[in-house]
Short mmCIF file of C-alpha atoms in Angstrom, two decimals:
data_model
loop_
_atom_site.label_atom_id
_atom_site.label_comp_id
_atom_site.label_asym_id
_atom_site.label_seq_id
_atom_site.Cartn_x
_atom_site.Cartn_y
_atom_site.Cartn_z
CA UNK O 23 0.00 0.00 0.00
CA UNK O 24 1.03 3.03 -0.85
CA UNK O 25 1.88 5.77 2.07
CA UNK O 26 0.67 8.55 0.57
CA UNK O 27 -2.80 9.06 1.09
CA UNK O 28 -5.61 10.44 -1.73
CA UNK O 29 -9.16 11.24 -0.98
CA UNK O 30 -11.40 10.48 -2.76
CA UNK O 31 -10.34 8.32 -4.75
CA UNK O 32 -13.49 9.18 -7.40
CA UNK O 33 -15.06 12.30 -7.94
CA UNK O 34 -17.73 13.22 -10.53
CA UNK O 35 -18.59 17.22 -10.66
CA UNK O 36 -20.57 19.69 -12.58
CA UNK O 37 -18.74 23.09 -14.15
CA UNK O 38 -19.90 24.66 -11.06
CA UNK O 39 -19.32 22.79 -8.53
CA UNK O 40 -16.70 23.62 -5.92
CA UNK O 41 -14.86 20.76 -4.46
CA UNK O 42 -11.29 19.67 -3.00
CA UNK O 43 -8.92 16.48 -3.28
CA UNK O 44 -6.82 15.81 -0.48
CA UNK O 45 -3.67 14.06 0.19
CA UNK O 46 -1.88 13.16 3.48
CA UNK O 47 1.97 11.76 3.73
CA UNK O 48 3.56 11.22 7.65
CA UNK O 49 6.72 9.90 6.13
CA UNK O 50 7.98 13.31 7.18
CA UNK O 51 8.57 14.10 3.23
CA UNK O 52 9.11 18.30 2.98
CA UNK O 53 8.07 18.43 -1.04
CA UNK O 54 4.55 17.21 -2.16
CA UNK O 55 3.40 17.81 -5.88
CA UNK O 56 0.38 17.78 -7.66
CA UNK O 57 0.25 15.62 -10.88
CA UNK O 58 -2.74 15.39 -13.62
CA UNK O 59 -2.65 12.33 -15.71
CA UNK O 60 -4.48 11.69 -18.37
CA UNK O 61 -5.53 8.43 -20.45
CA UNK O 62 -2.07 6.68 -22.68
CA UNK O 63 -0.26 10.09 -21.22
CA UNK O 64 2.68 10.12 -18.84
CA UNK O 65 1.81 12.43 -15.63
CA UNK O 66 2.32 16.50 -16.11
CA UNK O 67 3.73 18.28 -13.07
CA UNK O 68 1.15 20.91 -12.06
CA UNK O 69 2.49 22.25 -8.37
CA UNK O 70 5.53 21.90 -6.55
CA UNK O 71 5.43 22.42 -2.33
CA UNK O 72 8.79 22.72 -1.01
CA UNK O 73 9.00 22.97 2.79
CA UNK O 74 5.48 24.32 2.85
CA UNK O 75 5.69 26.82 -0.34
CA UNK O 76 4.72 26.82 -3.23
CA UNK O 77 7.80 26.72 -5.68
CA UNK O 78 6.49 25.44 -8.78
CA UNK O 79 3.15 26.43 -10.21
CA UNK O 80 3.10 25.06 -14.01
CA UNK O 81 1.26 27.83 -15.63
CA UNK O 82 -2.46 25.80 -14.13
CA UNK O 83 -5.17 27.96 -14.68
CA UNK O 84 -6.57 29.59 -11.90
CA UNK O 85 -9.14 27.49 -11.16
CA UNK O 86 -6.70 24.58 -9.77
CA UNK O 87 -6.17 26.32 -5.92
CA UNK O 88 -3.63 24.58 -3.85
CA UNK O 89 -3.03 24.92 -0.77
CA UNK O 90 -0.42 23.35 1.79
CA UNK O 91 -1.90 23.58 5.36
CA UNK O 92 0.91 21.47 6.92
CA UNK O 93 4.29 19.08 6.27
CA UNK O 94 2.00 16.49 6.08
CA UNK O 95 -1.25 17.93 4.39
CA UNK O 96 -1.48 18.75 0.31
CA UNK O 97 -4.95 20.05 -0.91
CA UNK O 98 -5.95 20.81 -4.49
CA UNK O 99 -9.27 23.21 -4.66
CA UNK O 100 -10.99 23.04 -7.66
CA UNK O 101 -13.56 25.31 -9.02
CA UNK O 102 -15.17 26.22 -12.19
CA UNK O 103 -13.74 23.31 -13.96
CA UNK O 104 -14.03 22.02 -17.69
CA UNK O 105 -15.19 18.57 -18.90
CA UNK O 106 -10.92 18.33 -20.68
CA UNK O 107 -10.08 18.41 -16.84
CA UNK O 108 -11.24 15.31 -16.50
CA UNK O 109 -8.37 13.41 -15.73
CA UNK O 110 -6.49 10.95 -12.60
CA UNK O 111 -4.83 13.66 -9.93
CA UNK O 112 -1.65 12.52 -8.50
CA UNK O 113 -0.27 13.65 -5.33
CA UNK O 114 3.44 12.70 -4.70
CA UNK O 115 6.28 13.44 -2.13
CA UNK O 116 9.87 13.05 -1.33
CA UNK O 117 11.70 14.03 1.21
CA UNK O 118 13.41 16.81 0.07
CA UNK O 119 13.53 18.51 -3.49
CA UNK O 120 14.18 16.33 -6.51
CA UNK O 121 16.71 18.18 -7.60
CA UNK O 122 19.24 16.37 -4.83
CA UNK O 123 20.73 13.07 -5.72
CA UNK O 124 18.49 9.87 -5.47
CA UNK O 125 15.28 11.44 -4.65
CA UNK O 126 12.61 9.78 -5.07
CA UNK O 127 8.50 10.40 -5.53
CA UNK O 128 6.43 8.39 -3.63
CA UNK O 129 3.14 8.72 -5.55
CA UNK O 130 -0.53 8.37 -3.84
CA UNK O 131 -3.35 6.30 -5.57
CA UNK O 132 -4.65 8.99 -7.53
CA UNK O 133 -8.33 10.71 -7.42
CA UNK O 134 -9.94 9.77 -10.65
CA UNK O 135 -12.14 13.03 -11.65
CA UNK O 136 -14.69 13.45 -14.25
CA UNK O 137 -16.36 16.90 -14.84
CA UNK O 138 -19.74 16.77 -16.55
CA UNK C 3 12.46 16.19 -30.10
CA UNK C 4 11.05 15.08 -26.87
CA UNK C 5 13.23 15.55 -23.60
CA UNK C 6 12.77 11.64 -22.43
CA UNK C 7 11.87 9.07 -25.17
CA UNK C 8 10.34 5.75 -25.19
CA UNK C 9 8.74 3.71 -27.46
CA UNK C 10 4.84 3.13 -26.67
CA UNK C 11 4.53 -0.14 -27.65
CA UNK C 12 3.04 -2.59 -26.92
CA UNK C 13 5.59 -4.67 -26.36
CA UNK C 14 3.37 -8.16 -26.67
CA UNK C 15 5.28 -11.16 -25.80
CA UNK C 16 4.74 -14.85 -24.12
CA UNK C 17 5.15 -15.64 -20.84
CA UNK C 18 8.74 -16.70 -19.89
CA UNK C 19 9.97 -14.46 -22.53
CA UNK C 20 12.85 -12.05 -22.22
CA UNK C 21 12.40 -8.01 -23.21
CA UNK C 22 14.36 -5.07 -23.32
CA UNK C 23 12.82 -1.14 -23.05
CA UNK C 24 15.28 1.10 -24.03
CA UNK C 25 14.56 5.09 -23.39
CA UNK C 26 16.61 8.06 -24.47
CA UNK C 27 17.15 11.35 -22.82
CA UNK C 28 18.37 14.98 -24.38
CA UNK C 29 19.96 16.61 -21.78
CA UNK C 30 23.19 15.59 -20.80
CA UNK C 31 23.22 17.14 -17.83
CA UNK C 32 20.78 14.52 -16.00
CA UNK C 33 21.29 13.48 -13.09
CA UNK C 34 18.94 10.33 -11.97
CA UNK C 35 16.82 7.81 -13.91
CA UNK C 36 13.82 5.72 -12.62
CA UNK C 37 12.25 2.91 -14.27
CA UNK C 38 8.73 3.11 -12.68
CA UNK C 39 5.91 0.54 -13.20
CA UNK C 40 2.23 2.02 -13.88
CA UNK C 41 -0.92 -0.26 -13.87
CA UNK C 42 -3.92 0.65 -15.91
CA UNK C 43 -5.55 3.48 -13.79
CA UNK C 44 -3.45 3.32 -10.92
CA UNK C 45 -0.91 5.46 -9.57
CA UNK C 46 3.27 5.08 -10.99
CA UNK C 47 5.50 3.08 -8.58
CA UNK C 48 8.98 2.87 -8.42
CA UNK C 49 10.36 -0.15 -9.74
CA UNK C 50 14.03 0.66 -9.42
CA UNK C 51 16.74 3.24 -9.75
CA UNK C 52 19.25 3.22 -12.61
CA UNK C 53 22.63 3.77 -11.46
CA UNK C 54 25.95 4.13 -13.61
CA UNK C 55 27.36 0.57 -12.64
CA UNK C 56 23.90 -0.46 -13.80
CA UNK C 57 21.84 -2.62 -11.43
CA UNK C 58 20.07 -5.88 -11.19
CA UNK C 59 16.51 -6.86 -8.59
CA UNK C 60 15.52 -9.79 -9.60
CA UNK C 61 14.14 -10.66 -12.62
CA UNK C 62 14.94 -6.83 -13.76
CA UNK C 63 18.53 -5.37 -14.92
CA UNK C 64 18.45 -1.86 -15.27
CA UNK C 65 21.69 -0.39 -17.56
CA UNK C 66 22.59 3.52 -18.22
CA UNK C 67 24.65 4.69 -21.00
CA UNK C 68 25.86 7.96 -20.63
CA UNK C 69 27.72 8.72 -23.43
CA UNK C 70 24.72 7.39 -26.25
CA UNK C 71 21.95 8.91 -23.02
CA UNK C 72 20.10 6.25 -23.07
CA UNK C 73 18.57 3.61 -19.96
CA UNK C 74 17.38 0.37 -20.59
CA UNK C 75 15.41 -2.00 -18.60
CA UNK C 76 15.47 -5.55 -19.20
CA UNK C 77 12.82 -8.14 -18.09
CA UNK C 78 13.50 -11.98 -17.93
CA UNK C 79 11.16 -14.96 -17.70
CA UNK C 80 8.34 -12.37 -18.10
CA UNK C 81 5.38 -13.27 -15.97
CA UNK C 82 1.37 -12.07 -16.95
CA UNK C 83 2.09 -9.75 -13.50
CA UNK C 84 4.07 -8.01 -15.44
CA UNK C 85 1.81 -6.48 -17.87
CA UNK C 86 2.00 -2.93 -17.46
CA UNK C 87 3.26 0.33 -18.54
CA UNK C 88 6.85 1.33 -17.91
CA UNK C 89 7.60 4.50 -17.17
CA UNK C 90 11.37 6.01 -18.12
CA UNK C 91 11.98 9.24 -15.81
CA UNK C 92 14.93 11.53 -15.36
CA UNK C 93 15.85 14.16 -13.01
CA UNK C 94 17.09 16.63 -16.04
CA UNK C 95 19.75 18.87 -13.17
CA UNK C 96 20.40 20.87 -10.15
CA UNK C 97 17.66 23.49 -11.17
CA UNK C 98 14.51 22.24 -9.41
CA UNK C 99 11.89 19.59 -8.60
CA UNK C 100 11.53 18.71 -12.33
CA UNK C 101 11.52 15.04 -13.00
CA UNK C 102 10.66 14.53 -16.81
CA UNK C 103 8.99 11.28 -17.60
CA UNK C 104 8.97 9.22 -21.16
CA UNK C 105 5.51 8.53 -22.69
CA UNK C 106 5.49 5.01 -21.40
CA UNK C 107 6.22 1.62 -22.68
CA UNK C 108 3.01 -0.65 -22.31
CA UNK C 109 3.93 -4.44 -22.00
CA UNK C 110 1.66 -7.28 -22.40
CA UNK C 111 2.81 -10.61 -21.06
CA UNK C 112 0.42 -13.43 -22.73
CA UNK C 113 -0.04 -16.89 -21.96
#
């Protein structure tokens, strides 16, 4: 199983709904990303949190929020979204940036969204 | 041409059988290369590090070339568990929390 932690793991919403995917990590990891994945594609980087800030935001449009309450916490608000959204969300984390030697992502089950 | 390169596949062969993935990278400047293992809608997991030496778990033997930039992954006595996409990823430098993944190899281990 994998130790990061998605919720929900499905989630069907309308253009204007409001809602928020959540993932948790306690293996004391200080980056988490947000991923979108969709079908036959190979995961896009969307956000980078590095010791609680945001340090990477992939030109998302505004209507992908997230938010970082804690080391351990990773939320992605979503508002306003379009049916080409539709796609799995990945949340990920290693322990420190990526950009040291060896790191690794440890990658959460995914929420699978579809907008209608 | 893309940054990370694999071929999509699939890769169909029998059970028992013996493939290779190979992947190619751009920038010379990389610094670490995955080989992780994706099922159909679940979530990438690591399947193993590629290190200069090159590296064996198992059934898998992971080789880097530096000078041609290419990683390969071989698979022996393929088993139907190991049908899945293959996912060739590279940390491209020092400049950030950018790993760059390959489109994916998809493998289909028959009967």
């Amino acid at each position: 199983d994998t130790e990061v932690t998605q919720t929900p793991k499905h989630l069907v919403m309308g253009m204007t709904n409001k809602k928020s995917l959540k993932c948790e990590q306690h293996m004391g990891h200080r980056a988490m990303y947000w991923y979108k994945q969709k079908a036959k594609k190979p995961p896009e980087l969307m956000f980078v949190y590095s010791y609680e800030k945001l340090s990477i935001n992939e030109s998302v449009p505004s209507r992908f929020s997230p938010e970082c309450p804690n080391s351990s916490l990773l939320n992605l608000h979503l508002h306003a979204l379009q049916p080409e959204d539709s796609a799995l969300y990945l949340c990920a984390s290693s322990q420190v940036v990526l950009a040291l030697p060896k790191q690794k992502l440890f990658f959460g089950s995914g929420t699978q969204l579809s907008v209608l | 041409r893309k940054e990370v390169e694999q071929d999509p596949g699939p890769f169909n062969v029998p059970e028992g059988a013996t493939v290779a993935f190979n992947c190619t990278y751009s920038n010379s400047a990389s610094q670490s290369f995955f080989w992780y293992r994706q099922d159909c809608r679940k979530e990438p997991k690591l399947l193993m590090s590629v290190y200069s030496s090159g590296n064996e778990d198992g059934r898998f033997t992971a080789q880097l070339n530096r000078a041609s930039q290419y990683i390969s992954l071989l698979i022996r006595d393929s088993k139907l568990s190991d049908s899945a996409t293959y996912l060739c990823v590279v940390t491209p430098d020092n400049a950030g929390n950018m790993l760059t993944f390959g489109g994916g190899t998809r493998l289909m281990v028959k009967p």
